[in-house]
Tab-separated table of C-alpha atoms in Angstrom:
chain	number	residue	atom	x	y	z
A	1	MET	CA	14.000	-12.057	-0.780
A	2	LYS	CA	10.712	-14.055	-1.481
A	3	SER	CA	9.830	-16.539	-4.324
A	4	VAL	CA	6.684	-15.415	-6.152
A	5	LEU	CA	4.462	-17.029	-8.872
A	6	LEU	CA	2.880	-14.275	-10.696
A	7	ILE	CA	0.039	-15.257	-13.028
A	8	GLY	CA	-1.331	-12.835	-15.693
A	9	MET	CA	0.992	-10.452	-17.472
A	10	GLY	CA	-1.119	-7.472	-18.211
A	11	LYS	CA	-0.227	-3.942	-17.464
A	12	PHE	CA	-0.409	-4.422	-13.847
A	13	GLY	CA	1.377	-7.842	-13.664
A	14	CYS	CA	4.197	-6.415	-16.001
A	15	THR	CA	4.872	-3.456	-13.580
A	16	LEU	CA	4.384	-5.577	-10.379
A	17	GLY	CA	6.975	-8.321	-11.800
A	18	GLU	CA	9.555	-5.551	-12.619
A	19	ARG	CA	9.264	-3.944	-9.311
A	20	LEU	CA	9.738	-7.435	-7.644
A	21	LEU	CA	12.778	-8.060	-9.744
A	22	GLU	CA	14.174	-4.815	-8.566
A	23	MET	CA	13.659	-5.810	-4.893
A	24	GLY	CA	15.345	-9.083	-5.506
A	25	ASP	CA	12.676	-11.506	-5.412
A	26	GLU	CA	12.658	-14.699	-7.373
A	27	VAL	CA	9.808	-14.401	-9.824
A	28	MET	CA	8.137	-17.067	-12.065
A	29	ILE	CA	5.710	-15.481	-14.463
A	30	VAL	CA	2.870	-17.426	-16.254
A	31	ASP	CA	0.556	-16.286	-19.022
A	32	ASN	CA	-1.626	-18.028	-21.504
A	33	ASN	CA	-0.609	-15.567	-24.331
A	34	GLU	CA	2.469	-16.910	-26.063
A	35	ASP	CA	3.492	-13.543	-27.496
A	36	VAL	CA	3.436	-11.875	-24.021
A	37	ILE	CA	5.678	-14.659	-22.510
A	38	ASN	CA	8.217	-14.578	-25.310
A	39	GLU	CA	8.372	-10.737	-24.924
A	40	LEU	CA	9.120	-10.935	-21.245
A	41	ALA	CA	11.041	-14.240	-20.950
A	42	GLY	CA	14.467	-12.596	-21.312
A	43	LYS	CA	13.756	-10.674	-18.194
A	44	TYR	CA	12.890	-13.608	-15.958
A	45	GLU	CA	14.642	-16.969	-15.152
A	46	ASN	CA	11.374	-18.816	-15.236
A	47	ALA	CA	8.485	-17.945	-17.649
A	48	LEU	CA	5.763	-20.284	-18.666
A	49	ILE	CA	2.934	-20.196	-21.261
A	50	ALA	CA	0.055	-22.113	-19.620
A	51	ASN	CA	-3.537	-21.919	-18.968
A	52	CYS	CA	-3.735	-21.992	-15.145
A	53	MET	CA	-7.570	-22.613	-15.131
A	54	ASN	CA	-6.305	-26.069	-15.650
A	55	ALA	CA	-5.484	-27.732	-12.302
A	56	ASP	CA	-3.023	-30.068	-13.694
A	57	ASN	CA	-0.943	-27.118	-15.112
A	58	LEU	CA	-0.963	-25.483	-11.674
A	59	LYS	CA	0.098	-28.626	-9.987
A	60	SER	CA	3.139	-28.898	-12.178
A	61	LEU	CA	4.460	-25.701	-10.926
A	62	ASP	CA	4.943	-27.003	-7.340
A	63	VAL	CA	2.707	-24.112	-5.764
A	64	PRO	CA	3.607	-24.777	-2.173
A	65	SER	CA	7.150	-23.942	-2.956
A	66	PHE	CA	6.419	-20.424	-3.413
A	67	ASP	CA	6.146	-17.856	-0.697
A	68	VAL	CA	3.404	-15.694	-2.510
A	69	CYS	CA	1.158	-16.582	-5.552
A	70	ILE	CA	-0.125	-13.565	-7.280
A	71	VAL	CA	-3.290	-13.775	-9.566
A	72	SER	CA	-3.176	-10.529	-11.571
A	73	ILE	CA	-5.774	-11.227	-14.135
A	74	GLY	CA	-8.053	-8.262	-14.451
A	75	ASP	CA	-10.134	-8.899	-17.589
A	76	ASP	CA	-11.532	-12.528	-16.956
A	77	PHE	CA	-12.820	-12.727	-13.358
A	78	GLN	CA	-14.065	-16.420	-14.025
A	79	ALA	CA	-10.425	-17.452	-14.689
A	80	SER	CA	-9.170	-15.252	-11.662
A	81	LEU	CA	-11.684	-16.925	-9.396
A	82	GLU	CA	-10.861	-20.529	-10.482
A	83	ILE	CA	-7.163	-19.947	-10.488
A	84	THR	CA	-7.379	-18.553	-6.942
A	85	SER	CA	-9.455	-21.607	-5.706
A	86	ASN	CA	-7.202	-24.106	-7.436
A	87	LEU	CA	-4.080	-22.329	-5.743
A	88	LYS	CA	-5.733	-22.765	-2.393
A	89	ASP	CA	-6.548	-26.579	-2.966
A	90	LEU	CA	-2.918	-26.993	-4.110
A	91	GLY	CA	-1.644	-25.773	-0.650
A	92	ALA	CA	-0.556	-22.103	-1.745
A	93	LYS	CA	1.062	-20.444	1.333
A	94	TYR	CA	-0.229	-16.949	0.551
A	95	ILE	CA	-2.485	-15.852	-2.288
A	96	VAL	CA	-3.046	-12.403	-3.558
A	97	SER	CA	-5.692	-11.760	-6.087
A	98	LYS	CA	-6.669	-8.751	-8.216
A	99	ALA	CA	-10.312	-7.468	-8.194
A	100	THR	CA	-11.749	-4.655	-10.232
A	101	THR	CA	-15.052	-4.407	-8.385
A	102	GLU	CA	-16.196	-4.774	-4.696
A	103	ILE	CA	-18.290	-7.899	-5.404
A	104	GLN	CA	-15.346	-9.501	-6.999
A	105	ARG	CA	-13.296	-8.660	-3.938
A	106	LYS	CA	-15.927	-10.540	-1.752
A	107	PHE	CA	-15.863	-13.847	-3.813
A	108	LEU	CA	-12.179	-13.899	-4.207
A	109	TYR	CA	-11.865	-13.908	-0.364
A	110	ARG	CA	-14.515	-16.694	-0.238
A	111	VAL	CA	-12.677	-19.038	-2.623
A	112	GLY	CA	-9.280	-18.676	-0.680
A	113	ALA	CA	-7.660	-15.395	-1.278
A	114	ASP	CA	-5.541	-14.309	1.546
A	115	GLU	CA	-5.369	-10.680	0.323
A	116	VAL	CA	-7.308	-8.854	-2.589
A	117	ILE	CA	-5.931	-5.861	-4.180
A	118	TYR	CA	-8.325	-3.318	-5.718
A	119	PRO	CA	-6.248	-0.936	-7.643
A	120	ASP	CA	-8.722	1.443	-9.073
A	121	ARG	CA	-10.214	1.898	-5.496
A	122	ASP	CA	-7.256	2.044	-3.623
A	123	LEU	CA	-5.485	4.817	-5.926
A	124	ALA	CA	-8.861	6.792	-5.790
A	125	GLU	CA	-8.955	6.561	-2.060
A	126	LYS	CA	-5.323	7.677	-1.741
A	127	LEU	CA	-5.841	10.615	-3.994
A	128	ALA	CA	-8.855	11.680	-2.223
A	129	VAL	CA	-6.907	11.636	1.188
A	130	LYS	CA	-4.024	13.613	-0.343
A	131	LEU	CA	-6.433	16.054	-2.048
A	132	ASN	CA	-8.306	16.747	1.260
A	133	ALA	CA	-5.144	16.688	3.809
A	134	SER	CA	-2.990	19.155	2.396
A	135	ASN	CA	0.192	18.051	4.542
A	136	VAL	CA	-0.488	14.254	3.787
A	137	ILE	CA	2.598	13.147	1.442
A	138	ASN	CA	1.637	9.514	1.210
A	139	TYR	CA	-0.071	6.716	3.149
A	140	VAL	CA	-0.433	2.905	3.430
A	141	ASP	CA	-3.762	1.429	4.287
A	142	LEU	CA	-3.249	-1.477	6.498
A	143	GLY	CA	-6.948	-2.584	6.420
A	144	ALA	CA	-9.877	-2.361	8.839
A	145	GLU	CA	-8.967	0.591	11.022
A	146	PHE	CA	-5.163	1.401	10.779
A	147	SER	CA	-2.773	3.089	8.406
A	148	ILE	CA	0.601	4.487	8.095
A	149	PHE	CA	0.907	8.069	7.049
A	150	GLU	CA	3.788	10.276	5.803
A	151	ILE	CA	3.043	13.745	6.665
A	152	SER	CA	4.675	17.171	6.793
A	153	LEU	CA	5.297	18.675	10.167
A	154	PRO	CA	2.535	20.502	11.600
A	155	GLU	CA	3.171	24.095	12.009
A	156	ILE	CA	2.407	24.155	15.730
A	157	TRP	CA	4.894	21.332	16.391
A	158	ARG	CA	8.015	23.224	15.247
A	159	ASP	CA	10.824	23.419	17.741
A	160	LYS	CA	8.784	21.485	20.312
A	161	THR	CA	9.733	18.092	21.878
A	162	ILE	CA	7.697	14.902	21.530
A	163	LEU	CA	7.113	15.107	25.219
A	164	GLU	CA	5.465	18.411	24.892
A	165	ILE	CA	3.441	17.370	21.829
A	166	ASN	CA	2.519	14.040	23.146
A	167	PRO	CA	1.217	12.847	20.075
A	168	ARG	CA	0.182	9.190	21.305
A	169	VAL	CA	-2.145	10.580	23.919
A	170	ARG	CA	-3.449	13.575	22.216
A	171	TYR	CA	-3.690	12.525	18.628
A	172	GLY	CA	-3.693	8.699	18.870
A	173	MET	CA	-0.759	8.412	16.612
A	174	ASN	CA	2.782	6.651	17.191
A	175	ILE	CA	5.611	8.450	15.355
A	176	LEU	CA	7.774	5.683	13.831
A	177	THR	CA	10.505	7.820	11.902
A	178	VAL	CA	11.187	11.386	11.181
A	179	HIS	CA	13.113	12.394	7.928
A	180	ARG	CA	15.114	15.525	8.029
A	181	GLY	CA	16.639	16.277	4.691
A	182	THR	CA	18.571	13.245	3.705
A	183	GLU	CA	18.742	11.888	7.344
A	184	THR	CA	16.195	9.396	9.057
A	185	THR	CA	15.720	9.297	12.748
A	186	ALA	CA	14.024	6.137	14.048
A	187	THR	CA	14.861	6.128	17.794
A	188	LEU	CA	12.966	9.038	19.133
A	189	GLY	CA	13.105	10.025	22.646
A	190	GLY	CA	10.958	12.329	24.537
A	191	ASP	CA	13.503	15.045	24.132
A	192	PHE	CA	13.454	14.888	20.273
A	193	VAL	CA	12.916	18.462	19.042
A	194	PHE	CA	10.906	18.784	15.853
A	195	SER	CA	12.377	21.339	13.043
A	196	GLU	CA	10.873	22.984	10.146
A	197	GLY	CA	10.847	20.883	7.118
A	198	ASP	CA	10.751	17.333	8.910
A	199	ARG	CA	8.410	14.737	7.468
A	200	LEU	CA	6.858	12.246	9.861
A	201	VAL	CA	6.158	8.663	9.386
A	202	VAL	CA	3.251	7.879	11.896
A	203	PHE	CA	0.933	5.072	12.564
A	204	GLY	CA	-2.548	4.852	14.114
A	205	LYS	CA	-6.266	4.685	13.295
A	206	THR	CA	-6.987	6.017	9.925
A	207	ASP	CA	-9.807	8.164	10.991
A	208	GLU	CA	-8.111	9.608	13.810
A	209	ILE	CA	-5.003	10.615	11.773
A	210	PHE	CA	-7.095	11.908	8.878
A	211	ALA	CA	-9.085	14.165	11.290
A	212	PHE	CA	-5.776	15.456	12.797
A	213	THR	CA	-4.486	16.344	9.286
A	214	GLN	CA	-7.957	18.058	8.568
A	215	LYS	CA	-7.707	20.002	11.777
A	216	SER	CA	-4.132	20.940	10.815
A	217	LYS	CA	-5.068	22.126	7.305
A	218	LYS	CA	-8.044	24.319	8.896
A	219	GLU	CA	-5.672	25.900	11.342
A	220	LYS	CA	-3.160	26.766	8.679
A	221	ALA	CA	-5.888	28.530	6.524
A	222	LYS	CA	-7.067	30.341	9.636
A	223	LYS	CA	-3.616	31.670	10.361
A	224	LYS	CA	-3.238	32.800	6.852
A	225	LYS	CA	-6.551	34.578	6.851
A	226	GLU	CA	-5.525	36.262	10.132
A	227	GLN	CA	-2.275	37.465	8.730
A	228	ARG	CA	-4.001	38.945	5.469
A	229	ASN	CA	-6.418	40.839	7.667
A	230	LYS	CA	-3.569	42.455	9.758
A	231	SER	CA	-1.793	43.416	6.545
């Protein structure tokens, strides 16, 4: 459980806040719109109407006491920039700020954000990956080079062991877990045998795993074409 200061309760902030509450986090919400806070106050133990561009208002919140401070303002970049900078000056442990453009992302990092989220770009990238790699179910970008992918079992892996496949050496990926129906296996020995319908959660370099999924997609298409030609 984390203590979270969430500043800016637009659509993104509201969705994020609800999800954090569902996960058991302690969330304090702040917005300068009285109507918004009055509507949401019943869901949160702490809700405040305040202009966080005012450093004194932020200081009164005891910023260092929160595990994470999130600036989810998307329609006023100047406000987002100043609040992020003020949070840094007040000793925030970890600051997450929202950007709507690449240049905003760069400036937010410069003034003190520890992490910058870029929802439109992130969703677009995820969709592009899923559309171009047919066996990718989901993935999490870990930044720079690495990602975690959830993929369907490649057909050529069926009924083979991890030792036979040797995914770490051959494909540069580490298999974290295997989902089989409602069961999840997290401790995988070399003698683990893959079965049809398995879903794999793998970790590795984004480019290498994506290249592998593309190769699997082409091999599957080639096999279907050969089967059609035979018939």
